[in-house]
């Protein structure tokens, strides 16, 4: 008779960020395929945040990490097989005591999983920082059955461990409309971001028959989005009293009509692209997130330096937009997405196999 398996994972992340829910939902769905008991850390996340996840089957939610840890130990001492998962997303390597405590807990829990005859799964991560401060991470990463990074610059932080795989946000397959009439802006506060630098882009988009629209998928971006919409008379898809699930539906309905998306929000770009929008990646010399993640999938993520944004003329923008929405460009994006989903499907099968094993 096979032993019972308990799967452990954290859902807690940035409360106001739809992107964090997107990537964790993908891994959660893969883990739920085996119908095992799931122990899920929610922490201080709201009901709206938690209800946005596709939860089903046998699961328990924990407000306290101590309670989750106790439940994990009880499962171990009762003879259950433990599968410990580190959720996708970024991590800044640090020498602070909080960071070391977090890394030590992960190290201990992966040890427990291995001692139980179980597995350790780490997918869709990114790491930045000094490798000298990552020794605990390196120690537990070596014991992982799967270790994937969503970008091509994380592995050196862990001394060459792991493999590169597309961000989990690319996994979902969604269809947009045939008539794409929107040029969408999804923006976060950042250096060199001001409402003035978008005037030529907005003018060019309108000249090409597109309707500039500002979209919010991270609640704290509301203020900047409202300023831009007011300044240029653009439509605004803000985040008011909607639940996380309702906001996701609003945003995806807009992306289904989007021809081009310009953003310095990683999952704004990814959620738009996976429904068929063509990306313009707003970046800077200090950026180590957007382009390293997008280029794992996209043949051309069209990086635009924020410092140079105001120097791009209307005619230059029109030329760039025309090239982006050409049939050849759209076909290339679809080919990129197909390859990314194939790679993520292979990863899905590997994860499901380890959980069932």
mmCIF file of C-alpha atoms in Angstrom, residues 106-302:
data_model
loop_
_atom_site.group_PDB
_atom_site.id
_atom_site.type_symbol
_atom_site.label_atom_id
_atom_site.label_comp_id
_atom_site.label_asym_id
_atom_site.label_seq_id
_atom_site.Cartn_x
_atom_site.Cartn_y
_atom_site.Cartn_z
ATOM 1 C CA UNK A 106 13.757 26.189 3.992
ATOM 2 C CA UNK A 107 16.933 24.138 4.490
ATOM 3 C CA UNK A 108 15.412 22.272 7.462
ATOM 4 C CA UNK A 109 12.118 21.611 5.692
ATOM 5 C CA UNK A 110 13.825 20.262 2.598
ATOM 6 C CA UNK A 111 15.897 18.000 4.869
ATOM 7 C CA UNK A 112 12.679 16.761 6.483
ATOM 8 C CA UNK A 113 11.130 16.141 3.066
ATOM 9 C CA UNK A 114 14.145 14.125 1.957
ATOM 10 C CA UNK A 115 14.218 12.116 5.209
ATOM 11 C CA UNK A 116 10.528 11.283 4.712
ATOM 12 C CA UNK A 117 11.271 9.817 1.305
ATOM 13 C CA UNK A 118 9.647 12.838 -0.289
ATOM 14 C CA UNK A 119 10.714 15.527 -2.689
ATOM 15 C CA UNK A 120 11.826 19.159 -2.871
ATOM 16 C CA UNK A 121 10.526 21.325 -5.703
ATOM 17 C CA UNK A 122 11.807 24.833 -6.506
ATOM 18 C CA UNK A 123 10.450 26.324 -9.739
ATOM 19 C CA UNK A 124 10.130 29.748 -11.327
ATOM 20 C CA UNK A 125 12.554 31.483 -8.991
ATOM 21 C CA UNK A 126 14.910 34.404 -9.469
ATOM 22 C CA UNK A 127 17.827 35.305 -7.217
ATOM 23 C CA UNK A 128 19.818 38.524 -6.933
ATOM 24 C CA UNK A 129 22.640 39.333 -4.560
ATOM 25 C CA UNK A 130 26.056 38.272 -3.375
ATOM 26 C CA UNK A 131 26.726 34.515 -3.809
ATOM 27 C CA UNK A 132 28.700 34.626 -0.550
ATOM 28 C CA UNK A 133 25.428 35.310 1.282
ATOM 29 C CA UNK A 134 23.634 32.493 -0.541
ATOM 30 C CA UNK A 135 25.396 29.494 0.992
ATOM 31 C CA UNK A 136 22.319 28.227 2.829
ATOM 32 C CA UNK A 137 20.260 28.635 -0.330
ATOM 33 C CA UNK A 138 22.932 26.787 -2.285
ATOM 34 C CA UNK A 139 22.928 24.012 0.319
ATOM 35 C CA UNK A 140 19.201 23.345 0.097
ATOM 36 C CA UNK A 141 19.074 23.968 -3.660
ATOM 37 C CA UNK A 142 21.493 21.079 -4.182
ATOM 38 C CA UNK A 143 18.913 18.777 -2.574
ATOM 39 C CA UNK A 144 16.040 19.911 -4.803
ATOM 40 C CA UNK A 145 14.649 17.422 -7.291
ATOM 41 C CA UNK A 146 13.764 20.327 -9.582
ATOM 42 C CA UNK A 147 15.378 23.775 -9.506
ATOM 43 C CA UNK A 148 14.377 26.209 -12.239
ATOM 44 C CA UNK A 149 14.996 29.923 -12.713
ATOM 45 C CA UNK A 150 12.718 32.217 -14.672
ATOM 46 C CA UNK A 151 15.655 34.263 -16.000
ATOM 47 C CA UNK A 152 19.162 33.731 -17.316
ATOM 48 C CA UNK A 153 21.124 35.562 -14.603
ATOM 49 C CA UNK A 154 20.052 33.786 -11.383
ATOM 50 C CA UNK A 155 22.153 30.637 -11.676
ATOM 51 C CA UNK A 156 25.513 32.363 -10.967
ATOM 52 C CA UNK A 157 24.147 33.565 -7.603
ATOM 53 C CA UNK A 158 23.771 29.863 -6.705
ATOM 54 C CA UNK A 159 27.155 28.921 -8.195
ATOM 55 C CA UNK A 160 25.776 27.482 -11.419
ATOM 56 C CA UNK A 161 23.028 25.309 -9.973
ATOM 57 C CA UNK A 162 19.647 24.837 -11.655
ATOM 58 C CA UNK A 163 18.208 25.340 -15.121
ATOM 59 C CA UNK A 164 16.392 28.131 -16.945
ATOM 60 C CA UNK A 165 12.688 27.776 -17.726
ATOM 61 C CA UNK A 166 10.005 30.312 -18.749
ATOM 62 C CA UNK A 167 8.190 32.270 -16.062
ATOM 63 C CA UNK A 168 5.120 30.301 -14.971
ATOM 64 C CA UNK A 169 2.930 33.227 -16.027
ATOM 65 C CA UNK A 170 3.382 32.120 -19.654
ATOM 66 C CA UNK A 171 1.689 28.755 -19.006
ATOM 67 C CA UNK A 172 -1.994 29.626 -19.419
ATOM 68 C CA UNK A 173 -3.306 29.509 -22.973
ATOM 69 C CA UNK A 174 -5.879 32.202 -23.689
ATOM 70 C CA UNK A 175 -7.426 33.525 -26.875
ATOM 71 C CA UNK A 176 -7.842 37.190 -27.667
ATOM 72 C CA UNK A 177 -10.200 38.837 -30.116
ATOM 73 C CA UNK A 178 -9.429 39.242 -33.804
ATOM 74 C CA UNK A 179 -10.015 42.989 -33.669
ATOM 75 C CA UNK A 180 -7.316 44.427 -31.417
ATOM 76 C CA UNK A 181 -7.784 48.153 -31.032
ATOM 77 C CA UNK A 182 -5.966 49.002 -27.793
ATOM 78 C CA UNK A 183 -2.478 50.248 -26.923
ATOM 79 C CA UNK A 184 -2.164 49.463 -23.228
ATOM 80 C CA UNK A 185 0.128 51.031 -20.633
ATOM 81 C CA UNK A 186 0.801 49.164 -17.365
ATOM 82 C CA UNK A 187 3.172 51.210 -15.229
ATOM 83 C CA UNK A 188 4.807 51.220 -11.838
ATOM 84 C CA UNK A 189 6.486 54.149 -10.139
ATOM 85 C CA UNK A 190 10.164 54.135 -11.059
ATOM 86 C CA UNK A 191 13.099 56.425 -11.740
ATOM 87 C CA UNK A 192 12.645 58.366 -15.005
ATOM 88 C CA UNK A 193 8.876 57.629 -15.005
ATOM 89 C CA UNK A 194 6.811 60.765 -15.421
ATOM 90 C CA UNK A 195 3.615 61.504 -17.270
ATOM 91 C CA UNK A 196 5.492 63.769 -19.717
ATOM 92 C CA UNK A 197 7.544 61.025 -21.397
ATOM 93 C CA UNK A 198 4.535 59.260 -22.935
ATOM 94 C CA UNK A 199 3.179 62.086 -25.103
ATOM 95 C CA UNK A 200 4.791 60.916 -28.357
ATOM 96 C CA UNK A 201 3.819 57.291 -27.753
ATOM 97 C CA UNK A 202 0.188 58.230 -27.113
ATOM 98 C CA UNK A 203 0.087 60.439 -30.217
ATOM 99 C CA UNK A 204 1.625 57.694 -32.359
ATOM 100 C CA UNK A 205 -0.743 55.025 -31.061
ATOM 101 C CA UNK A 206 -3.752 57.206 -31.892
ATOM 102 C CA UNK A 207 -2.347 57.962 -35.335
ATOM 103 C CA UNK A 208 -2.157 54.198 -35.935
ATOM 104 C CA UNK A 209 -5.826 53.785 -35.041
ATOM 105 C CA UNK A 210 -5.230 52.388 -31.553
ATOM 106 C CA UNK A 211 -6.917 53.579 -28.370
ATOM 107 C CA UNK A 212 -4.370 54.220 -25.555
ATOM 108 C CA UNK A 213 -5.600 52.684 -22.302
ATOM 109 C CA UNK A 214 -4.049 52.592 -18.829
ATOM 110 C CA UNK A 215 -4.457 49.336 -16.881
ATOM 111 C CA UNK A 216 -3.805 48.645 -13.184
ATOM 112 C CA UNK A 217 -2.960 45.143 -12.041
ATOM 113 C CA UNK A 218 -1.010 46.170 -8.936
ATOM 114 C CA UNK A 219 -3.227 48.209 -6.634
ATOM 115 C CA UNK A 220 -0.521 50.659 -5.565
ATOM 116 C CA UNK A 221 -0.152 51.757 -9.216
ATOM 117 C CA UNK A 222 -3.589 53.406 -9.169
ATOM 118 C CA UNK A 223 -2.319 56.936 -8.538
ATOM 119 C CA UNK A 224 0.149 56.981 -11.446
ATOM 120 C CA UNK A 225 -2.440 55.381 -13.743
ATOM 121 C CA UNK A 226 -5.024 58.025 -12.861
ATOM 122 C CA UNK A 227 -2.502 60.828 -13.514
ATOM 123 C CA UNK A 228 -1.659 59.427 -16.954
ATOM 124 C CA UNK A 229 -5.270 58.840 -17.927
ATOM 125 C CA UNK A 230 -6.227 62.391 -16.936
ATOM 126 C CA UNK A 231 -3.254 64.015 -18.671
ATOM 127 C CA UNK A 232 -3.801 62.300 -22.020
ATOM 128 C CA UNK A 233 -7.547 61.686 -21.956
ATOM 129 C CA UNK A 234 -7.019 57.917 -21.988
ATOM 130 C CA UNK A 235 -9.412 55.225 -20.850
ATOM 131 C CA UNK A 236 -8.572 53.932 -17.391
ATOM 132 C CA UNK A 237 -9.004 50.411 -16.029
ATOM 133 C CA UNK A 238 -8.232 51.085 -12.380
ATOM 134 C CA UNK A 239 -8.527 48.848 -9.339
ATOM 135 C CA UNK A 240 -11.234 50.147 -7.035
ATOM 136 C CA UNK A 241 -13.378 47.889 -4.846
ATOM 137 C CA UNK A 242 -13.007 44.837 -7.070
ATOM 138 C CA UNK A 243 -11.833 41.574 -5.567
ATOM 139 C CA UNK A 244 -8.606 40.083 -6.882
ATOM 140 C CA UNK A 245 -10.592 37.654 -9.030
ATOM 141 C CA UNK A 246 -12.791 40.423 -10.447
ATOM 142 C CA UNK A 247 -9.776 42.604 -11.232
ATOM 143 C CA UNK A 248 -8.077 39.700 -13.004
ATOM 144 C CA UNK A 249 -11.165 39.229 -15.181
ATOM 145 C CA UNK A 250 -11.269 42.979 -15.962
ATOM 146 C CA UNK A 251 -7.592 43.049 -16.906
ATOM 147 C CA UNK A 252 -7.730 39.918 -19.056
ATOM 148 C CA UNK A 253 -10.766 41.247 -20.940
ATOM 149 C CA UNK A 254 -8.732 44.335 -21.840
ATOM 150 C CA UNK A 255 -5.655 42.333 -22.862
ATOM 151 C CA UNK A 256 -7.854 40.238 -25.168
ATOM 152 C CA UNK A 257 -8.354 43.433 -27.209
ATOM 153 C CA UNK A 258 -4.780 44.710 -26.899
ATOM 154 C CA UNK A 259 -2.533 45.098 -29.940
ATOM 155 C CA UNK A 260 0.536 46.391 -28.054
ATOM 156 C CA UNK A 261 1.401 46.637 -24.387
ATOM 157 C CA UNK A 262 4.076 48.917 -22.967
ATOM 158 C CA UNK A 263 5.075 48.232 -19.373
ATOM 159 C CA UNK A 264 7.706 48.073 -16.674
ATOM 160 C CA UNK A 265 5.580 45.525 -14.775
ATOM 161 C CA UNK A 266 6.842 42.010 -15.533
ATOM 162 C CA UNK A 267 3.501 40.268 -15.264
ATOM 163 C CA UNK A 268 1.750 43.100 -17.031
ATOM 164 C CA UNK A 269 3.922 42.209 -20.016
ATOM 165 C CA UNK A 270 3.501 38.453 -19.549
ATOM 166 C CA UNK A 271 -0.269 38.494 -19.031
ATOM 167 C CA UNK A 272 -0.647 40.715 -22.089
ATOM 168 C CA UNK A 273 1.676 38.666 -24.290
ATOM 169 C CA UNK A 274 0.089 35.329 -23.462
ATOM 170 C CA UNK A 275 -3.250 36.652 -24.789
ATOM 171 C CA UNK A 276 -1.557 37.866 -27.970
ATOM 172 C CA UNK A 277 -0.404 41.452 -27.301
ATOM 173 C CA UNK A 278 2.985 42.573 -28.607
ATOM 174 C CA UNK A 279 5.281 43.812 -25.799
ATOM 175 C CA UNK A 280 7.373 46.933 -25.447
ATOM 176 C CA UNK A 281 9.522 46.428 -22.352
ATOM 177 C CA UNK A 282 10.243 49.624 -20.426
ATOM 178 C CA UNK A 283 13.632 49.159 -18.838
ATOM 179 C CA UNK A 284 16.696 51.008 -17.573
ATOM 180 C CA UNK A 285 20.396 50.458 -17.034
ATOM 181 C CA UNK A 286 19.637 49.310 -13.482
ATOM 182 C CA UNK A 287 16.990 46.754 -14.469
ATOM 183 C CA UNK A 288 17.875 43.134 -13.742
ATOM 184 C CA UNK A 289 14.348 41.746 -13.879
ATOM 185 C CA UNK A 290 12.358 42.512 -17.018
ATOM 186 C CA UNK A 291 14.644 41.805 -19.960
ATOM 187 C CA UNK A 292 16.449 38.795 -18.358
ATOM 188 C CA UNK A 293 13.033 37.174 -17.785
ATOM 189 C CA UNK A 294 11.342 38.150 -21.046
ATOM 190 C CA UNK A 295 14.245 37.112 -23.284
ATOM 191 C CA UNK A 296 14.012 33.528 -22.002
ATOM 192 C CA UNK A 297 10.793 33.343 -24.062
ATOM 193 C CA UNK A 298 10.614 36.280 -26.474
ATOM 194 C CA UNK A 299 12.720 36.546 -29.616
ATOM 195 C CA UNK A 300 12.191 40.296 -29.339
ATOM 196 C CA UNK A 301 10.795 41.896 -26.182
ATOM 197 C CA UNK A 302 11.399 45.354 -27.680
#
